[in-house]
Tab-separated table of C-alpha atoms in Angstrom:
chain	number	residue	atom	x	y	z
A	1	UNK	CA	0.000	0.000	0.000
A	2	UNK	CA	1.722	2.982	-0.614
A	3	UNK	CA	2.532	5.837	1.584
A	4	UNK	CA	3.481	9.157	2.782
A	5	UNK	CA	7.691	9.316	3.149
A	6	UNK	CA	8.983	11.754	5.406
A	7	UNK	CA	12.728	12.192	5.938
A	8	UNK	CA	14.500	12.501	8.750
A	9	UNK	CA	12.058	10.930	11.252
A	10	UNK	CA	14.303	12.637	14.205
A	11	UNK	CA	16.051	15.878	13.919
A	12	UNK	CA	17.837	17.339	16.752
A	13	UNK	CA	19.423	21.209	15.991
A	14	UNK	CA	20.349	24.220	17.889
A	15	UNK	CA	18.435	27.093	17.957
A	16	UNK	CA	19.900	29.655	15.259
A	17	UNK	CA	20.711	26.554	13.004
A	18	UNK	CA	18.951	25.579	9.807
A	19	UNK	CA	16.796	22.481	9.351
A	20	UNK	CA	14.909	21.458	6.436
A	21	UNK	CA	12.798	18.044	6.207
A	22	UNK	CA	11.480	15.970	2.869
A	23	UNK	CA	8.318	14.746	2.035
A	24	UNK	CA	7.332	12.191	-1.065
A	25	UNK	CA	3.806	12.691	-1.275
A	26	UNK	CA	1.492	9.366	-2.230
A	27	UNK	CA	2.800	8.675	-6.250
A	28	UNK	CA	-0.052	10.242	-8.683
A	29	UNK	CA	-1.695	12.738	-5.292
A	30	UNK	CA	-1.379	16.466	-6.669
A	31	UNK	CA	-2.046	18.196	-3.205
A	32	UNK	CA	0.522	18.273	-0.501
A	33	UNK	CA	0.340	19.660	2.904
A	34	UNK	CA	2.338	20.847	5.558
A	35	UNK	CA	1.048	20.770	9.026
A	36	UNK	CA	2.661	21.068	12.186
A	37	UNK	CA	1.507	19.249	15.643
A	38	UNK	CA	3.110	20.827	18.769
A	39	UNK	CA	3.112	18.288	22.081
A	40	UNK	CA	-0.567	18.186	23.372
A	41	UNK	CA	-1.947	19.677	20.284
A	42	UNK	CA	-3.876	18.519	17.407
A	43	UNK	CA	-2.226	19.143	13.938
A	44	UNK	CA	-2.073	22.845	12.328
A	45	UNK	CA	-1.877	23.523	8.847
A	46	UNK	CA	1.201	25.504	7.924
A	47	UNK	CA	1.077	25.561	4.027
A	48	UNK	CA	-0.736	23.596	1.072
A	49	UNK	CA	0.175	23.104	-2.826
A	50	UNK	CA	-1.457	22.062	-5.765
A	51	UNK	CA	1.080	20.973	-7.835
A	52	UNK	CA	3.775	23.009	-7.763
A	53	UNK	CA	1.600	25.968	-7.117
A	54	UNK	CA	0.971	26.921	-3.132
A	55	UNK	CA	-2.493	27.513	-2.386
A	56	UNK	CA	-2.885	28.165	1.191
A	57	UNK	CA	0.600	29.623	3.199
A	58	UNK	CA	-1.314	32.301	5.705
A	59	UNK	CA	-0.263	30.081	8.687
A	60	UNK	CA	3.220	29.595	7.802
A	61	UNK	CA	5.864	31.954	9.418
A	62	UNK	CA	7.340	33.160	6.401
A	63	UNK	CA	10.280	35.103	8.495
A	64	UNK	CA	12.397	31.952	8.812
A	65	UNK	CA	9.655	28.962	7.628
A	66	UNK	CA	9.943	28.448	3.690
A	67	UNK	CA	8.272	25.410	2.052
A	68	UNK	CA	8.855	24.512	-2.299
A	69	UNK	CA	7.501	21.893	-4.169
A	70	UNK	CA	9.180	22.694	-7.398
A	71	UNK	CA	8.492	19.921	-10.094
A	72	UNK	CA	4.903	19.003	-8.096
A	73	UNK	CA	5.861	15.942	-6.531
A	74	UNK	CA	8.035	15.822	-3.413
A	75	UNK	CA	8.508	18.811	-1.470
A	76	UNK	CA	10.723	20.230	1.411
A	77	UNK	CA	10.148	22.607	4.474
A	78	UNK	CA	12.669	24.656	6.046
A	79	UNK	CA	13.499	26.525	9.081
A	80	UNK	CA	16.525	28.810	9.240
A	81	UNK	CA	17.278	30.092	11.727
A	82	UNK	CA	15.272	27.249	14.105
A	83	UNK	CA	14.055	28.959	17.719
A	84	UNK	CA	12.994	26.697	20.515
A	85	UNK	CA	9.646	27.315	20.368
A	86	UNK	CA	9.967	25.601	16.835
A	87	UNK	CA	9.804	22.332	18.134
A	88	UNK	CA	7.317	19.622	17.198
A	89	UNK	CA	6.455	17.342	15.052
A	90	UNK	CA	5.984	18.193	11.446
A	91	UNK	CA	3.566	15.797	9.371
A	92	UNK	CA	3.150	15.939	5.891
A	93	UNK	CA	-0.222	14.719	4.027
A	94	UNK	CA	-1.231	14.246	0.725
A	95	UNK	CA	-4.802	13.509	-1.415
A	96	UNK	CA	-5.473	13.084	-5.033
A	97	UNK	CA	-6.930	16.557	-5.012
A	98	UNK	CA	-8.823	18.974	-3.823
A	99	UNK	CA	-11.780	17.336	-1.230
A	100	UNK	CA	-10.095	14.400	-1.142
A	101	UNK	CA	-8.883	12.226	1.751
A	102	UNK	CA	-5.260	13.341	3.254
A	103	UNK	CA	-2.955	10.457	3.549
A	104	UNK	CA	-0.482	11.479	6.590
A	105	UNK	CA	3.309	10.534	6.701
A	106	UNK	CA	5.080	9.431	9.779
A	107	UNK	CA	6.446	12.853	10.396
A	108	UNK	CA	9.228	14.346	11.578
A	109	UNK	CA	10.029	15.385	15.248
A	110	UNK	CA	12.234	18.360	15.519
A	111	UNK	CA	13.527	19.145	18.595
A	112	UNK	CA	15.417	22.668	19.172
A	113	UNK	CA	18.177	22.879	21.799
B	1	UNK	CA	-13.460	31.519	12.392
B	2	UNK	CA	-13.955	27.477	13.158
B	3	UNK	CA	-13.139	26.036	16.426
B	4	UNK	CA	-13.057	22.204	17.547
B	5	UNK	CA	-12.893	21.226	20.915
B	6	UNK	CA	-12.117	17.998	23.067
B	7	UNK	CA	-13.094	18.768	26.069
B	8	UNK	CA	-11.131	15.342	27.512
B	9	UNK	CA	-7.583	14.943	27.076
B	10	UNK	CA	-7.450	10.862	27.994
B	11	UNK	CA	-10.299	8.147	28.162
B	12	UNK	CA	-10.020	4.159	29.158
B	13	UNK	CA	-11.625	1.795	28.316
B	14	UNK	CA	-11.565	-1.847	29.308
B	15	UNK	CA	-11.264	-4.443	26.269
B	16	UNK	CA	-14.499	-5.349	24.561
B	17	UNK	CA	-16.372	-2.747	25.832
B	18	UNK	CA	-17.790	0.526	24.505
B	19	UNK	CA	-16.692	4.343	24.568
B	20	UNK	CA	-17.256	7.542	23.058
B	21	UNK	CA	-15.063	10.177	22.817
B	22	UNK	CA	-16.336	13.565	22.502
B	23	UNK	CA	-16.115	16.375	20.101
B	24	UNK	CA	-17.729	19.661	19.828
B	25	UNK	CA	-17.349	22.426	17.059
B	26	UNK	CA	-18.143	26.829	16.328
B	27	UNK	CA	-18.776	27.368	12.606
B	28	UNK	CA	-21.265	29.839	10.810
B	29	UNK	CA	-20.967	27.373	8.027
B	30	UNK	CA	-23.714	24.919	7.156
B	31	UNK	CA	-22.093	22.973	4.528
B	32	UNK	CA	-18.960	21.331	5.660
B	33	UNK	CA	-17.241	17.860	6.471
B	34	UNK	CA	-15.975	16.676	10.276
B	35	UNK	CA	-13.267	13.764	10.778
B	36	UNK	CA	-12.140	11.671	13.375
B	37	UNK	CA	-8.728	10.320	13.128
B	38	UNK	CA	-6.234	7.874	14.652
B	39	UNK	CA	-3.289	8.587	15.580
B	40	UNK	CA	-1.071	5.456	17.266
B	41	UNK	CA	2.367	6.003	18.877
B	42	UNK	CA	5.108	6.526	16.676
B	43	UNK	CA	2.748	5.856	13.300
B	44	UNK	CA	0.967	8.052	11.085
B	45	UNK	CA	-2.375	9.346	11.424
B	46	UNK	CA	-5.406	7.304	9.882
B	47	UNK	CA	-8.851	8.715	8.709
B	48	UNK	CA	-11.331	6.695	10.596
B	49	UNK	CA	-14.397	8.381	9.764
B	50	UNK	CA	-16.208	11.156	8.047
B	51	UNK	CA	-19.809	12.738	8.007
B	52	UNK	CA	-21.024	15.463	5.827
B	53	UNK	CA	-22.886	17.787	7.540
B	54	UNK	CA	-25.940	17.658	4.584
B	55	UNK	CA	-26.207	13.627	5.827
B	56	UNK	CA	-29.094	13.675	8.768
B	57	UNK	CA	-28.066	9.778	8.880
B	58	UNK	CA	-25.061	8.903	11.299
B	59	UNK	CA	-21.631	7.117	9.701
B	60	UNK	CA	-20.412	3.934	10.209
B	61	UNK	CA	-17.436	2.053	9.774
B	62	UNK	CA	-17.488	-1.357	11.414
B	63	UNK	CA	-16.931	-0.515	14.874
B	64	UNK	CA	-16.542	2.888	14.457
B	65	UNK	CA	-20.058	5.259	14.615
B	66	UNK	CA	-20.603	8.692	14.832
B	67	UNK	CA	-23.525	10.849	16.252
B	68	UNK	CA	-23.581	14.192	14.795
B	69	UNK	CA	-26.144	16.362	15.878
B	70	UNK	CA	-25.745	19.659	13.944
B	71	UNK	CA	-27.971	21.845	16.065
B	72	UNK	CA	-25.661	21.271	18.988
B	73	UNK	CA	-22.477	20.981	16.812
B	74	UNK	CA	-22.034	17.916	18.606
B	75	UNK	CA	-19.679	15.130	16.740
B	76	UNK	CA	-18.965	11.788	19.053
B	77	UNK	CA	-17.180	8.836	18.283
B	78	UNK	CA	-18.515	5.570	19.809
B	79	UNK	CA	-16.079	2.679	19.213
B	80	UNK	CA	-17.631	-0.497	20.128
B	81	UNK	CA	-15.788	-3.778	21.177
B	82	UNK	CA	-12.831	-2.006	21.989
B	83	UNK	CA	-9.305	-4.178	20.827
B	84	UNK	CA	-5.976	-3.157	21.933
B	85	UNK	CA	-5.187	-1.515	18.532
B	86	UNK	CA	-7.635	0.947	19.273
B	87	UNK	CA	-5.128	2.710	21.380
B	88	UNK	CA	-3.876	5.729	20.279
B	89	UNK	CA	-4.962	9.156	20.307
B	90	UNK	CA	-7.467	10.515	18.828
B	91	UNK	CA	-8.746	13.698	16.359
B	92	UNK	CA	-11.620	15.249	15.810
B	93	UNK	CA	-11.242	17.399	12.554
B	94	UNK	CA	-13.766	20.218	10.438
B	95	UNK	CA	-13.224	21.051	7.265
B	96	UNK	CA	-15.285	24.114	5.251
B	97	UNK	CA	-16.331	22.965	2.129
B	98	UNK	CA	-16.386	26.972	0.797
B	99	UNK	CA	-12.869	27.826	2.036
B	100	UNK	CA	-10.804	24.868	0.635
B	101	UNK	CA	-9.303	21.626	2.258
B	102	UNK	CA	-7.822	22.882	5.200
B	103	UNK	CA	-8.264	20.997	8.098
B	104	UNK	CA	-9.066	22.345	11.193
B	105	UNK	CA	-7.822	19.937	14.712
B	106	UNK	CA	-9.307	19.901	17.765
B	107	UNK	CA	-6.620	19.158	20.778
B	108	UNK	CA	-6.888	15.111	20.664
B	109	UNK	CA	-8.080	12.533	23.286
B	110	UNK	CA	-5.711	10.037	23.742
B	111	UNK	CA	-7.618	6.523	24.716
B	112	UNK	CA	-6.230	3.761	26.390
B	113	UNK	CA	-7.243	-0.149	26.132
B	114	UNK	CA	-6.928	-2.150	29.854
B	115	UNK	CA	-6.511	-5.935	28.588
């Protein structure tokens, strides 16, 4: 059955440093999503593609957060520079399209020192 | 803007028995979609049900049922026969149908199974 990949599945930085995690969406899924889940919270969106194009980036903090998908397949997120209040776990999801079902990856847990 | 809201942070249950987690929601919106999914330790989350809101009738998905009353913006999960696997926490999720796919999380319940 195929799946969400998300690479690493642990990342450990310092604050100031820059981080950046992968995501290979489910093969043939044209929307991709970036969400993040801080401990004891549910998931919150950060940004959302279609394609290559993003459609929905008004929760992501665009000071240090930047997030491409540039041929509309796998993307990556990145933090630079990372604060401590950064960490979490970020999960990518993907769906065939628009109102469709989000597959979640594993995710990736990012803790800041 | 939409809220979702689980008002209890951990549930048991004891195996093969029944329990319902709770989940209620603020929207203006009457067309829209709510969720519940899984999420076990260290594995990815799993959609385990949906309801549109237009649907009077109740989903189900095996063991898995929903009671959505819309006039209370109510949205429960009852999972009957509980198994081990069932373990994990859980998310109750909106989603507008006029402002796109974005998902909207309430804070999670996580349940525990007692063999």
């Amino acid at each position: 059955e195929a799946e969400v990949a998300q690479s690493p599945r642990y990342k450990i930085t310092e604050k100031s440093q820059a981080v950046a995690f992968w995501c290979d969406p489910i093969s043939g899924h044209a929307t991709l999503y970036w969400y993040r889940q801080i401990l004891g919270q549910g998931p919150e969106l950060l940004v959302q593609f279609q394609d290559e194009s993003v459609v929905d980036d008004s929760q992501l903090p665009k000071d240090r957060f930047s997030a491409e998908r540039l041929k509309g397949v796998d993307s990556t997120l990145k933090i630079q520079p990372a604060e401590l209040g950064d960490s979490a776990m970020y999960l990518c999801a993907s769906s065939r399209s628009l109102d469709n079902e989000q597959f979640f990856g594993p995710g990736t847990r990012l803790t800041v020192l | 803007a939409q809220t979702v809201t689980q008002s209890q942070p951990e549930m048991s249950v004891q195996e093969a028995e029944t329990v319902t987690l709770s989940c209620t929601y603020d929207t203006s919106e009457s067309d829209y979609y709510l969720f519940w999914y899984k999420q076990p330790p260290s594995r990815q989350m799993i959609l385990v049900i949906r309801q549109e809101a237009y649907k009077q009738q109740n989903a189900t998905e095996n063991r898995f049922s929903v009671n959505f009353q819309k006039a209370a913006k109510s949205f429960s999960l009852k999972i009957s026969d509980s198994q081990l696997g069932d373990a994990a926490m859980y998310f109750c999720a909106y989603r507008s149908v006029s402002s796109g796919d974005k998902l909207t999380f309430g804070t999670g319940t996580r349940l525990a199974v007692r063999p």
